[in-house]
Tab-separated table of C-alpha atoms in Angstrom:
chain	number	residue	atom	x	y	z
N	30	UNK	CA	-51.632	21.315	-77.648
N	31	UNK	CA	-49.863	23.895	-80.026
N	32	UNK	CA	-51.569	24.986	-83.085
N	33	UNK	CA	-50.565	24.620	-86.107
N	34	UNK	CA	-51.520	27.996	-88.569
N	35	UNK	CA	-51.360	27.641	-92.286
N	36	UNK	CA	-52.531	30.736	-94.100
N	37	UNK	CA	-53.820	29.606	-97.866
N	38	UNK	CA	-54.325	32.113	-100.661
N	39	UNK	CA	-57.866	31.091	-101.896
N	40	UNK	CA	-58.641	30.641	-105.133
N	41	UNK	CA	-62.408	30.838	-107.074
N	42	UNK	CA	-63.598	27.400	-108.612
N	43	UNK	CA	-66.755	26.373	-109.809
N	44	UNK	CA	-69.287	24.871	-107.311
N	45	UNK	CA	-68.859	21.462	-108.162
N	46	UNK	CA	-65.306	21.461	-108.499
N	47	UNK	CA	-65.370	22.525	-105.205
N	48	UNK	CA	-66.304	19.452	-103.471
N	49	UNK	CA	-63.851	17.404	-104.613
N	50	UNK	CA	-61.135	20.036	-104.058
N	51	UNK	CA	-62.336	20.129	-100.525
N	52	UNK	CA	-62.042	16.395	-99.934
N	53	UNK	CA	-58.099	16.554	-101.219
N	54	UNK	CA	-57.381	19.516	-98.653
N	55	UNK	CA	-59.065	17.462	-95.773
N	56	UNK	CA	-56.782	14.041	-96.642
N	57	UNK	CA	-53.413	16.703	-97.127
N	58	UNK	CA	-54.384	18.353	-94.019
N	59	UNK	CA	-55.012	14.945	-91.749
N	60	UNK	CA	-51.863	13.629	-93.365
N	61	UNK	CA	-49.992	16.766	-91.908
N	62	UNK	CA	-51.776	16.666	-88.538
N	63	UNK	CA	-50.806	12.635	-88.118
N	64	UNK	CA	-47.349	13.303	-89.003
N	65	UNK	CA	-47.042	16.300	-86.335
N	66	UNK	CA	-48.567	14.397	-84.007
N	67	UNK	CA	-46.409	11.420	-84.692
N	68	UNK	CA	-43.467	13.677	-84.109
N	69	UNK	CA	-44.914	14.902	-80.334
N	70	UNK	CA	-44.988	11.027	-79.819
N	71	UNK	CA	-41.390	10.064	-81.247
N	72	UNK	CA	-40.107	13.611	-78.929
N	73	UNK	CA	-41.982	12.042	-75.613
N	74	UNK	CA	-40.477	8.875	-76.410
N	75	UNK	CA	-37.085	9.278	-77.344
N	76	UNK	CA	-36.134	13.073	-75.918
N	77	UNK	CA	-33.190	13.224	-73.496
N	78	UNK	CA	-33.617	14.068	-69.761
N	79	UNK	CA	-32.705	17.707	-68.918
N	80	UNK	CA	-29.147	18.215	-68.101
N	81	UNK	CA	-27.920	20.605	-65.889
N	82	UNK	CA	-24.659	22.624	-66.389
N	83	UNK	CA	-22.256	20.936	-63.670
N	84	UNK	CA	-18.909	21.189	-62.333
N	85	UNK	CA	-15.756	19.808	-63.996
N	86	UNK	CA	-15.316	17.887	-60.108
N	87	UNK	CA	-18.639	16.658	-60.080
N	88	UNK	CA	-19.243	12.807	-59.613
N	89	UNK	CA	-21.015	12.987	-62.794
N	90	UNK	CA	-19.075	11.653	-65.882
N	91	UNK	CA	-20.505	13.690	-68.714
N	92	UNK	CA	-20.125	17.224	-67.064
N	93	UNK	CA	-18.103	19.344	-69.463
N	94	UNK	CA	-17.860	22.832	-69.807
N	95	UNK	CA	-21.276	24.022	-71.745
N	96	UNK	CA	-23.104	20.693	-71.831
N	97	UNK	CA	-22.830	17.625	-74.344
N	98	UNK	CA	-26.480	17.601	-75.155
N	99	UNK	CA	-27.785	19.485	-77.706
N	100	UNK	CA	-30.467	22.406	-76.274
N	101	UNK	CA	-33.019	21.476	-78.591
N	102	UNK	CA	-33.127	17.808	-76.968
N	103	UNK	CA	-34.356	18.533	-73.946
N	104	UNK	CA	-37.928	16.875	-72.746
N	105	UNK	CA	-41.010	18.395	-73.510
N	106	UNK	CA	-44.147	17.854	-72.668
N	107	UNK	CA	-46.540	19.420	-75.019
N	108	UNK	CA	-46.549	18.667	-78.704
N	109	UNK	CA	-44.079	21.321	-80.483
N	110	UNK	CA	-45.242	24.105	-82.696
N	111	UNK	CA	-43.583	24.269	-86.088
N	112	UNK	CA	-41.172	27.494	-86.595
N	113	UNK	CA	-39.097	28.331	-89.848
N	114	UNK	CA	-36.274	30.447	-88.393
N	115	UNK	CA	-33.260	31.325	-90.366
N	116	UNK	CA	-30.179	32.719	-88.463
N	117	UNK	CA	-28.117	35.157	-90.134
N	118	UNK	CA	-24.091	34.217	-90.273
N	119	UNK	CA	-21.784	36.128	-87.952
N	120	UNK	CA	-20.963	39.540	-88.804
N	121	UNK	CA	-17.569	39.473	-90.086
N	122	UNK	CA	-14.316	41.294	-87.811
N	123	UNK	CA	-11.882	43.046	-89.374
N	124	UNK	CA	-8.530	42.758	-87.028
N	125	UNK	CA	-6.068	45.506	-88.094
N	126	UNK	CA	-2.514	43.938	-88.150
N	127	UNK	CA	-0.661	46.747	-88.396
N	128	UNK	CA	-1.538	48.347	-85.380
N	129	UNK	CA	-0.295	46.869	-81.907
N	130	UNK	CA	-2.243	44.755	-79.590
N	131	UNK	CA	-3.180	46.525	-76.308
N	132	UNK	CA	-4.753	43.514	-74.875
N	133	UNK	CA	-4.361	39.512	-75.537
N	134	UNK	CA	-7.686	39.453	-77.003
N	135	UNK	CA	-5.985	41.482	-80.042
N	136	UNK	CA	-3.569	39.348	-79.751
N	137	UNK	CA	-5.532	35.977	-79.861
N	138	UNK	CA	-7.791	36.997	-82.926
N	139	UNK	CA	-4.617	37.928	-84.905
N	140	UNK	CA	-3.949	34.326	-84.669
N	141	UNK	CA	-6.717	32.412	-85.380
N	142	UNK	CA	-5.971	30.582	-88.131
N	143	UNK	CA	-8.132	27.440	-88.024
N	144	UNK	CA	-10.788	26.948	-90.330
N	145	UNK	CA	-14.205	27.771	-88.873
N	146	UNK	CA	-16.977	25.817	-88.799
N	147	UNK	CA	-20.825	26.934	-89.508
N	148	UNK	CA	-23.176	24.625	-88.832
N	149	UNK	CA	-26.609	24.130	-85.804
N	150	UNK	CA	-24.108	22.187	-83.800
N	151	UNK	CA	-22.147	25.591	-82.875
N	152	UNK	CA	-25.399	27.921	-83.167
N	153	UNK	CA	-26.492	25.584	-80.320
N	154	UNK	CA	-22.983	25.562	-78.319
N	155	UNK	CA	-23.475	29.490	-79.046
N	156	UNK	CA	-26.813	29.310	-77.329
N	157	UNK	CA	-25.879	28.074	-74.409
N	158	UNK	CA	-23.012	30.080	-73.842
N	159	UNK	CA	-25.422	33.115	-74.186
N	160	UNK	CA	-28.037	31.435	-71.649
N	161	UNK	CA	-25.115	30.680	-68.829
N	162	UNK	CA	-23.521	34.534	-68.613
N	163	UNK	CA	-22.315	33.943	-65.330
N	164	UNK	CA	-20.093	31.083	-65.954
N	165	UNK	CA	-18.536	32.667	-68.898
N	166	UNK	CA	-17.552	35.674	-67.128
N	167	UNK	CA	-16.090	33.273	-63.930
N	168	UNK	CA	-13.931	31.752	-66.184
N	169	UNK	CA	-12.426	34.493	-68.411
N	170	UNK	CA	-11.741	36.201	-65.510
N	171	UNK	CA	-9.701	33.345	-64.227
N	172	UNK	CA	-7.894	33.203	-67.437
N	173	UNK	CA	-6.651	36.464	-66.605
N	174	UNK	CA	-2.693	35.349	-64.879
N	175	UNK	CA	-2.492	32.394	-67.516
N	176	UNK	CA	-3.609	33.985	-70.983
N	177	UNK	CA	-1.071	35.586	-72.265
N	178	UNK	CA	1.718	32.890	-71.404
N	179	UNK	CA	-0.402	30.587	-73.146
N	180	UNK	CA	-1.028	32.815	-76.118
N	181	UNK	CA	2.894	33.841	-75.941
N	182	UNK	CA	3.628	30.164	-76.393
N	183	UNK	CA	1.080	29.530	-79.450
N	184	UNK	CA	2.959	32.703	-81.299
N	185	UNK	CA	6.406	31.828	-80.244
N	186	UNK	CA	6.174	28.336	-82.205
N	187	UNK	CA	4.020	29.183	-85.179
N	188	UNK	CA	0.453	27.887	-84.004
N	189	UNK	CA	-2.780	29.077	-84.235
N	190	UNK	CA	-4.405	30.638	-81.697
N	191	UNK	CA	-7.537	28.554	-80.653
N	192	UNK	CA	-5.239	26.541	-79.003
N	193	UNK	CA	-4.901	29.178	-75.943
N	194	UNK	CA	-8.921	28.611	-75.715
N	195	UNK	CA	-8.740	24.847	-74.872
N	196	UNK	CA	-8.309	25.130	-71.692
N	197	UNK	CA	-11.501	26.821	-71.626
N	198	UNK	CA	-13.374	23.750	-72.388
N	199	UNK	CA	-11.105	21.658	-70.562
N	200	UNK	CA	-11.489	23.304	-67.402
N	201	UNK	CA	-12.415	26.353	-67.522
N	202	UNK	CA	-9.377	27.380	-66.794
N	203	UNK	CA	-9.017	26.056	-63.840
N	204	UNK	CA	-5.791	24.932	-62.975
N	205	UNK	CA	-6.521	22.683	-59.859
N	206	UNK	CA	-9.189	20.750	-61.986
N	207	UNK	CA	-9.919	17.221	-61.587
N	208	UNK	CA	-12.064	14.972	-63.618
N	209	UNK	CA	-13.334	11.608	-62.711
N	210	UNK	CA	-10.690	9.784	-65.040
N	211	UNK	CA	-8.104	11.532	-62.929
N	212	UNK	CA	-7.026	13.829	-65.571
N	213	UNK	CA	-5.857	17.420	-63.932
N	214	UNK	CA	-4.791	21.013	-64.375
N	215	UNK	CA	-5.533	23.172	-66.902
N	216	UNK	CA	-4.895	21.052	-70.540
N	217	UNK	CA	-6.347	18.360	-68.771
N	218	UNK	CA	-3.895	15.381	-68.659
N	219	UNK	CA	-4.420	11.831	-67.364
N	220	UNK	CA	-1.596	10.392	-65.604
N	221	UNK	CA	-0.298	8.427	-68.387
N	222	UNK	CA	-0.268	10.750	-70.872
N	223	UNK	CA	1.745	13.588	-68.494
N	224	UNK	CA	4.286	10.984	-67.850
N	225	UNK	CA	4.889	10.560	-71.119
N	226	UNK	CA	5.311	14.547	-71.759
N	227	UNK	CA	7.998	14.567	-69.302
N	228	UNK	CA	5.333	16.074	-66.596
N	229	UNK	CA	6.815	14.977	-62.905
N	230	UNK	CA	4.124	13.466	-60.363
N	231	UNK	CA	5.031	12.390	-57.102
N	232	UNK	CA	4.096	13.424	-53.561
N	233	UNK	CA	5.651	17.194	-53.903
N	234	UNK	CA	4.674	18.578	-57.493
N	235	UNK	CA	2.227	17.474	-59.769
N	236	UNK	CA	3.237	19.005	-63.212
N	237	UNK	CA	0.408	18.772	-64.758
N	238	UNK	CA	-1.003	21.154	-62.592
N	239	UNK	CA	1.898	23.579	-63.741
N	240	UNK	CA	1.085	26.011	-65.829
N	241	UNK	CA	4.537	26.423	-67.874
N	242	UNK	CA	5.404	22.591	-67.744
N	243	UNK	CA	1.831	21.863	-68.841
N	244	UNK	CA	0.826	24.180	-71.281
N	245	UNK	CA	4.286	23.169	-73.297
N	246	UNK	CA	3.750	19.720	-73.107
N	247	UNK	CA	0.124	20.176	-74.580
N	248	UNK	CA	1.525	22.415	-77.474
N	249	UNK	CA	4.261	19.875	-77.865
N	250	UNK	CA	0.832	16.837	-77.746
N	251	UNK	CA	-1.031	19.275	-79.795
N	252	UNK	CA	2.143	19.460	-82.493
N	253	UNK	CA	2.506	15.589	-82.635
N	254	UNK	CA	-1.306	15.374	-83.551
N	255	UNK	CA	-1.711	17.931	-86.405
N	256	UNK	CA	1.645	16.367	-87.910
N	257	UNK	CA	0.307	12.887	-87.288
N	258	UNK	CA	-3.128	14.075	-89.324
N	259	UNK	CA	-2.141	17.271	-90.953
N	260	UNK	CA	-5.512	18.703	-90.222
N	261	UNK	CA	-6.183	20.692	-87.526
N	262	UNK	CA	-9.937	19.545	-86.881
N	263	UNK	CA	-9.122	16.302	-86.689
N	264	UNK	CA	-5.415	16.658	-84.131
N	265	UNK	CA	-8.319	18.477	-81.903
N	266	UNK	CA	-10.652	15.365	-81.907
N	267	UNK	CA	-7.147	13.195	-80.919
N	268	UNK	CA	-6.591	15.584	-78.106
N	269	UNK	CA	-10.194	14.854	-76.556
N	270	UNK	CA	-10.386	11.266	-77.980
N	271	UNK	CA	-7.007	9.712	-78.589
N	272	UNK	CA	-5.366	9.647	-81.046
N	273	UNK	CA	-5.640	5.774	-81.403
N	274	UNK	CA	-9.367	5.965	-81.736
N	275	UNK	CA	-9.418	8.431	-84.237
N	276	UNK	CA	-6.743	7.001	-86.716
N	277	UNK	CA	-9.736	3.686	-86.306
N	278	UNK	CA	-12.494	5.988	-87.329
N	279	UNK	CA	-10.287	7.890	-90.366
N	280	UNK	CA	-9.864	4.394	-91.487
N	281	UNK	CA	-13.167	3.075	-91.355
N	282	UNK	CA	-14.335	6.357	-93.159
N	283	UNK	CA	-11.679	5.194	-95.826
N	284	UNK	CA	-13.022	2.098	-95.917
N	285	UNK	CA	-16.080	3.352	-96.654
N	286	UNK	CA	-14.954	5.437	-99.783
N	287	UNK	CA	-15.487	9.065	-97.314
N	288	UNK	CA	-12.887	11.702	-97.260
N	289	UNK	CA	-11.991	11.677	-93.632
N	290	UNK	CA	-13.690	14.774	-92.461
N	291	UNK	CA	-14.743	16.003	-88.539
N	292	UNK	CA	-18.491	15.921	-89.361
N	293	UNK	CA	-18.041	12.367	-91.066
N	294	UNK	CA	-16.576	10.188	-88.645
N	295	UNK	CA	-18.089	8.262	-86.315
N	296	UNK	CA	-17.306	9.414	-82.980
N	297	UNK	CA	-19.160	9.783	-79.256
N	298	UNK	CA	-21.061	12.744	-78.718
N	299	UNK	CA	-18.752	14.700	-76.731
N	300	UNK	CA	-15.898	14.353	-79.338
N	301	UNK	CA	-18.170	15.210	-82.015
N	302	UNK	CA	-19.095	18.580	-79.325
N	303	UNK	CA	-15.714	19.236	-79.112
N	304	UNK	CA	-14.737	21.461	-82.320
N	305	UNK	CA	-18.107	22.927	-82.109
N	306	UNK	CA	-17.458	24.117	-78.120
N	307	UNK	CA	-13.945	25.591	-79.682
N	308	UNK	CA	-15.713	27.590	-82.252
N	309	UNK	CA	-18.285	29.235	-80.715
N	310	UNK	CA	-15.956	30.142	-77.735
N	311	UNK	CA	-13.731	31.792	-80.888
N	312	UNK	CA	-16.673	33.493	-82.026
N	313	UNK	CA	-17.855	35.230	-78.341
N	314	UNK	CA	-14.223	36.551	-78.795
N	315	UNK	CA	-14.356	38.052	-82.366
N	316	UNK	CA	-17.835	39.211	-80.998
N	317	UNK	CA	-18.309	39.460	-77.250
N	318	UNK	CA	-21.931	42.039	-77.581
N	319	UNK	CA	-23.736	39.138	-79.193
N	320	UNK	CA	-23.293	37.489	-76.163
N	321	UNK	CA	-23.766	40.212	-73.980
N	322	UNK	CA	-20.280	39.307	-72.769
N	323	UNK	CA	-17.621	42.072	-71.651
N	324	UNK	CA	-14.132	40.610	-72.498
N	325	UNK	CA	-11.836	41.405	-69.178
N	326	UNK	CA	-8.946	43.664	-69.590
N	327	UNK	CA	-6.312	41.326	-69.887
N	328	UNK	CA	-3.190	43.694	-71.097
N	329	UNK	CA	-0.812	42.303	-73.661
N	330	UNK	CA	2.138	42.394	-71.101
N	331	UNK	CA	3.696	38.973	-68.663
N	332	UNK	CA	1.494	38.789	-65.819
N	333	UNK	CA	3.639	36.698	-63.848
N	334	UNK	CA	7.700	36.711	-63.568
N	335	UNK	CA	10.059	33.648	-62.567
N	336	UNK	CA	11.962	34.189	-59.567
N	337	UNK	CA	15.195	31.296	-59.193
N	338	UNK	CA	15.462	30.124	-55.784
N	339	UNK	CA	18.048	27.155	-55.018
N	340	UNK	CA	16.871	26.712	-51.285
N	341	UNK	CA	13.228	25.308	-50.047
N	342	UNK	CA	10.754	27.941	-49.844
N	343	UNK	CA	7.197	28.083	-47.590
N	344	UNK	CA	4.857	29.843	-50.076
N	345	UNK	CA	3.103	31.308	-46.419
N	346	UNK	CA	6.138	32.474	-44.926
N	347	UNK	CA	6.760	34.330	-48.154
N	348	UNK	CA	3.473	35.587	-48.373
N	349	UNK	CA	4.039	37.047	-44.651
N	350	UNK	CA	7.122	38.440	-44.599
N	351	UNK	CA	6.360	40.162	-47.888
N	352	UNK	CA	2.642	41.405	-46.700
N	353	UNK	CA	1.409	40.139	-49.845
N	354	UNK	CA	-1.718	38.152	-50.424
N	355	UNK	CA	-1.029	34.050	-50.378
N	356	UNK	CA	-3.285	33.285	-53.069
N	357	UNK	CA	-1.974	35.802	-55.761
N	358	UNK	CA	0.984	33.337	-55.196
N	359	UNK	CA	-0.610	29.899	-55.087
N	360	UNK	CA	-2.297	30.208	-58.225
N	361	UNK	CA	0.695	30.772	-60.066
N	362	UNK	CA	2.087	27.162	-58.668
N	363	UNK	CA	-0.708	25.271	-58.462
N	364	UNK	CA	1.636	22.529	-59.032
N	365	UNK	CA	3.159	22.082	-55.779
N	366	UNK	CA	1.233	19.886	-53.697
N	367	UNK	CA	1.879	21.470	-50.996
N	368	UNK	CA	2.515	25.136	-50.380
N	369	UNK	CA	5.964	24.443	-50.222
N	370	UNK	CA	8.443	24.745	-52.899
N	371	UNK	CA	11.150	22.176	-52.515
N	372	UNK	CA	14.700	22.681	-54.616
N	373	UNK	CA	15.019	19.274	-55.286
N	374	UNK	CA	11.868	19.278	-57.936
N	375	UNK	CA	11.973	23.057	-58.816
N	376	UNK	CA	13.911	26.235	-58.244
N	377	UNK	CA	11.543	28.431	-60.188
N	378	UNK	CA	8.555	30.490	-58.270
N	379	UNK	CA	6.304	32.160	-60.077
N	380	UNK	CA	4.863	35.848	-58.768
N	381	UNK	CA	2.692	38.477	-60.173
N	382	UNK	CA	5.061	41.359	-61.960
N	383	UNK	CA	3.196	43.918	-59.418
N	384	UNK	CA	4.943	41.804	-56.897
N	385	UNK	CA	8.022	41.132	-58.022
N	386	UNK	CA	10.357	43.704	-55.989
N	387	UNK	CA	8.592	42.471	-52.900
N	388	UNK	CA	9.230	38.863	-53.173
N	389	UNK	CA	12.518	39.635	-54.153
N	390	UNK	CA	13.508	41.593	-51.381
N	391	UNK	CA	12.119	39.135	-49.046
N	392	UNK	CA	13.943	36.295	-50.424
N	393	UNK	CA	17.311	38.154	-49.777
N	394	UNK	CA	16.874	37.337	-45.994
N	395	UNK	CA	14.699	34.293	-45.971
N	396	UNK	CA	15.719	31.350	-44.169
N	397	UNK	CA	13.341	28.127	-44.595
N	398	UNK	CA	12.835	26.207	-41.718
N	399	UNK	CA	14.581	23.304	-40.341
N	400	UNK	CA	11.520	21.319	-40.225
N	401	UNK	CA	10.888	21.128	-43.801
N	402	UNK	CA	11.503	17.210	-44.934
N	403	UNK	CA	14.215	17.274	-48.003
N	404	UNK	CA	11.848	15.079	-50.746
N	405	UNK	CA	15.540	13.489	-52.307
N	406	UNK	CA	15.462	9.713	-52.944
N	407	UNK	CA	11.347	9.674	-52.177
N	408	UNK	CA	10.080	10.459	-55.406
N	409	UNK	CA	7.439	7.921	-55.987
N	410	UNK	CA	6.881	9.177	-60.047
N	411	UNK	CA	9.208	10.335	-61.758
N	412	UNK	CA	9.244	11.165	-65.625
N	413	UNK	CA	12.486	11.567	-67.723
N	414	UNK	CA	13.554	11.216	-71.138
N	415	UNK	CA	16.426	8.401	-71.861
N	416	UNK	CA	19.703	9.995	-72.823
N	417	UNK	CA	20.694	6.728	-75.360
N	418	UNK	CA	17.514	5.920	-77.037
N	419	UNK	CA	19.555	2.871	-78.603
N	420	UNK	CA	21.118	1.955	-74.983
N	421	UNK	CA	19.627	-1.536	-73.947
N	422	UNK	CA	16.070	-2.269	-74.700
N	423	UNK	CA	13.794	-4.809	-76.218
N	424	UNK	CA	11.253	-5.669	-78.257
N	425	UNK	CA	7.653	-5.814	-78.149
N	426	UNK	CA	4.919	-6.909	-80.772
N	427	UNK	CA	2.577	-4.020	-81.646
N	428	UNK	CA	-1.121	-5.201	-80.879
N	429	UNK	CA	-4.032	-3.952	-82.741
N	430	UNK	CA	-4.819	-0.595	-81.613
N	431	UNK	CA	-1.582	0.353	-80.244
N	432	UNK	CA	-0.174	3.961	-80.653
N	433	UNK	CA	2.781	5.440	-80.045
N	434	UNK	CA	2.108	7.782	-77.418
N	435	UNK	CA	0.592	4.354	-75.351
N	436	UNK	CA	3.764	2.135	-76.056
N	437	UNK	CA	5.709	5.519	-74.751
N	438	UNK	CA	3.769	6.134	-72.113
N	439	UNK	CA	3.385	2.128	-70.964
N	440	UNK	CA	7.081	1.575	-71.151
N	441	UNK	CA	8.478	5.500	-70.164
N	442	UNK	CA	10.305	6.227	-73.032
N	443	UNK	CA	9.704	9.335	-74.954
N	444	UNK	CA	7.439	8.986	-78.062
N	445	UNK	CA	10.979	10.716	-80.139
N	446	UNK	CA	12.917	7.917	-78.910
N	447	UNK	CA	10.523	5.373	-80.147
N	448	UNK	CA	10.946	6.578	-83.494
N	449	UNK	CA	14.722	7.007	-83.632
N	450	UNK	CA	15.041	3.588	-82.785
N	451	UNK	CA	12.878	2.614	-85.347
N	452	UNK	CA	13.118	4.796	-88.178
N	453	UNK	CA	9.823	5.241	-88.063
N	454	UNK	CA	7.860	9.105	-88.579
N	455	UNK	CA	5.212	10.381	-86.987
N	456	UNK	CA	2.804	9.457	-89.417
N	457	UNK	CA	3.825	5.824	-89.337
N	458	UNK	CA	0.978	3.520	-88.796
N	459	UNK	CA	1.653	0.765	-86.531
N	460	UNK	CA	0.998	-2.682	-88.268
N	461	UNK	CA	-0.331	-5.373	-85.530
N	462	UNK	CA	2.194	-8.246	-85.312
N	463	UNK	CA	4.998	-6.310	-86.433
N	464	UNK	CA	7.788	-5.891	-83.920
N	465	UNK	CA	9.039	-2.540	-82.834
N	466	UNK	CA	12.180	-1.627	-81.011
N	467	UNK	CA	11.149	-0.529	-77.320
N	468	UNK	CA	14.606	1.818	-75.523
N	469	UNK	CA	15.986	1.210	-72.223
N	470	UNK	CA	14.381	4.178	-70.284
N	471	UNK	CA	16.331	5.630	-67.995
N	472	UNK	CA	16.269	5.175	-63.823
N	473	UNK	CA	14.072	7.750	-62.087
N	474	UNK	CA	16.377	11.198	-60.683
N	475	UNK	CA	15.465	14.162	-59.075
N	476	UNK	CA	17.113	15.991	-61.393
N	477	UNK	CA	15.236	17.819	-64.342
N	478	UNK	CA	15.623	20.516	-66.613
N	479	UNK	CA	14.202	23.927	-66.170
N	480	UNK	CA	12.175	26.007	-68.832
């Protein structure tokens, strides 16, 4: 058992004052040792089992990126000692503006924008991060060929920067993720949800796997949520939750007489994780030594270039003929499900820049084979926007918890569709038993716009 040391300043008192006084300190200090030891007993019967870091593919539901249990809930055996410990804040960064970034993570902190949070909940996301050093440097240096797309794409339309970190908690940047709900690639979408961003899956590509299709169609989810909520903290929670679930718990907060806030709704634990995971990831990049982390050189330049092909292409023929390494190219197009590239679903390859003038070249003379099957008329999922959002159609009576993005995604219309038909915004709230005008979505092609 753990002792427990108070150190008392003593104080003279007459001898039979003293007896008395000594009687007090023995009930205050009993009281005190009862109530410790009442605590070691509510600990052994109430702690959490350990949980060990696992795998975004593991058969075990709660693995995420840096745990959803807090460190300090772990089992313990012995009785715990009593420590007052006050952590200092995080040393400010200054980020010069007016000098140009020579790397993304320049870049990335010039953006960050959203307002931080400072509270145990991301000292403890903090700690772990700073106990697992090997999986944060695996996954920033996987970033590396997606980063400064991603971070491209978050300047080019005006949002803040922690949104390039997502896919860090997501999937640690890994684009060929898959959880146990089915979601995939690097932003994490479940089938439903892709379809509904105009992300094709059939047997040839899955888009969410893509890392230009998907990362726009998260910034364009991402978008929908903060104008939905017009509060970052709480378009995040959407993104992990749903947005259905957390337009119920702003309201019940409402009902309650609470400000809706991140820290006052009632949400599972891994939601309630979820801002605090972003922020201390955005604090070991403003200040990578206190987590004896090296940031990767990851120069502020395209690491990839998009080659137009109008013919089928086998990504291992290319890789041959060019003498290049196969995997520099298959983890640019992790959406193919195959190595092959098939016009009829995309015409766009992606290569490293360093590898451009190869691939090019080869191209020039390459013939696919015969034996490649042509995929047109066999697409089994197909997502595209109607062109007459008023064409045809019907109606449908809105249910309690309905959103929009779940009417668009059960009936494959696009969520801006479902408001021009209806005149509705995106803040609308849908009213159960009210009817709602549902467009005629369009029949499945092979044909699809190209970014």
């Amino acid at each position: 058992m753990n002792s427990i040391l108070f150190k008392m300043r003593s104080f003279a008192m007459p001898a039979d004052a003293q007896k008395p006084a000594r009687a007090g300190w023995n009930a205050l200090v009993l009281s005190v040792g009862m109530a410790v030891l009442g605590l070691g007993w509510a600990n052994a019967a109430f702690s959490a089992p350990p949980r060990d870091e696992v795998s975004l593919n593991s058969s075990n539901t709660d693995g995420q990126m840096f745990g959803l249990v807090s460190p300090n809930l772990s089992s313990v055996n012995a009785l715990p000692s009593i420590q007052l410990k006050l952590n200092p804040p995080p040393a400010p960064v200054t980020v010069d503006l007016s000098v140009p970034a020579d790397d993304v993570w320049t870049e990335l902190k010039r953006g960050f924008t959203i307002p931080d949070i400072d509270n145990a909940e991301v000292r403890d996301r903090e700690a772990v991060l700073q106990r697992s050093t090997r999986m944060v440097n695996s996954m920033l240096v996987r970033s590396k060929p997606y980063l400064y797309f991603i971070a491209r794409e978050c300047e080019k339309r005006g949002l803040p920067t922690e949104l390039a970190l997502i896919p860090f908690i997501e999937s640690q940047f890994n684009p060929n993720a898959r959880s146990p709900s089915a979601a995939e690639g690097l932003w994490q979408f479940i089938p439903s949800t892709g379809r509904q961003f105009d992300l094709k899956q059939n047997r040839y590509v899955d888009e969410r796997r893509d890392l230009i299709a998907s990362t726009r169609a998260a910034l364009d989810y991402l978008t929908y949520l903060y104008d939905m909520h017009g509060d970052w903290h709480l378009a995040l929670m959407s993104y992990n939750w749903g947005e259905g679930a957390v337009l119920k718990a702003v309201k019940r907060a409402r009902d309650n007489g609470q400000e809706p806030a991140w820290n006052n709704l009632d949400v599972p634990i891994e939601t309630r994780q979820y801002l605090p995971k972003l922020q201390a990831l955005k604090n070991l990049i403003l200040n990578p030594e206190r987590f004896n982390v090296v940031l990767p050189d990851v120069p502020n330049t395209p690491y990839f270039t998009e080659i137009k092909k109008p013919g089928n292409l086998d990504l291992r023929e290319i890789a041959r003929l060019a003498q290049i390494d196969l995997d520099s190219i298959q983890k640019l197009n992790t959406g193919l499900n195959q190595p092959v590239l098939y016009a009829a679903q995309t015409d766009t390859l992606l290569v490293p820049v360093y590898h451009e003038d190869k691939v090019k070249e080869t191209l020039e003379t390459y013939r696919a084979p015969r034996q490649l099957p042509s995929p047109a008329g066999r697409q089994t999922t197909t997502a595209n926007k109607p062109t007459s959002p008023s064409a045809g159609g019907r109606n449908y009576q809105i249910r309690r918890g309905d959103t929009l993005v779940e009417l668009a995604a059960q009936f494959r219309v696009s969520v801006d569709d479902l408001l021009k038909a209806n005149k509705l915004s995106k803040r609308s709230v849908l009213k159960p038993g009210a009817s709602i005008r549902i467009p005629a979505a369009e029949a499945p092609s092979s044909k699809r716009r190209h970014h």
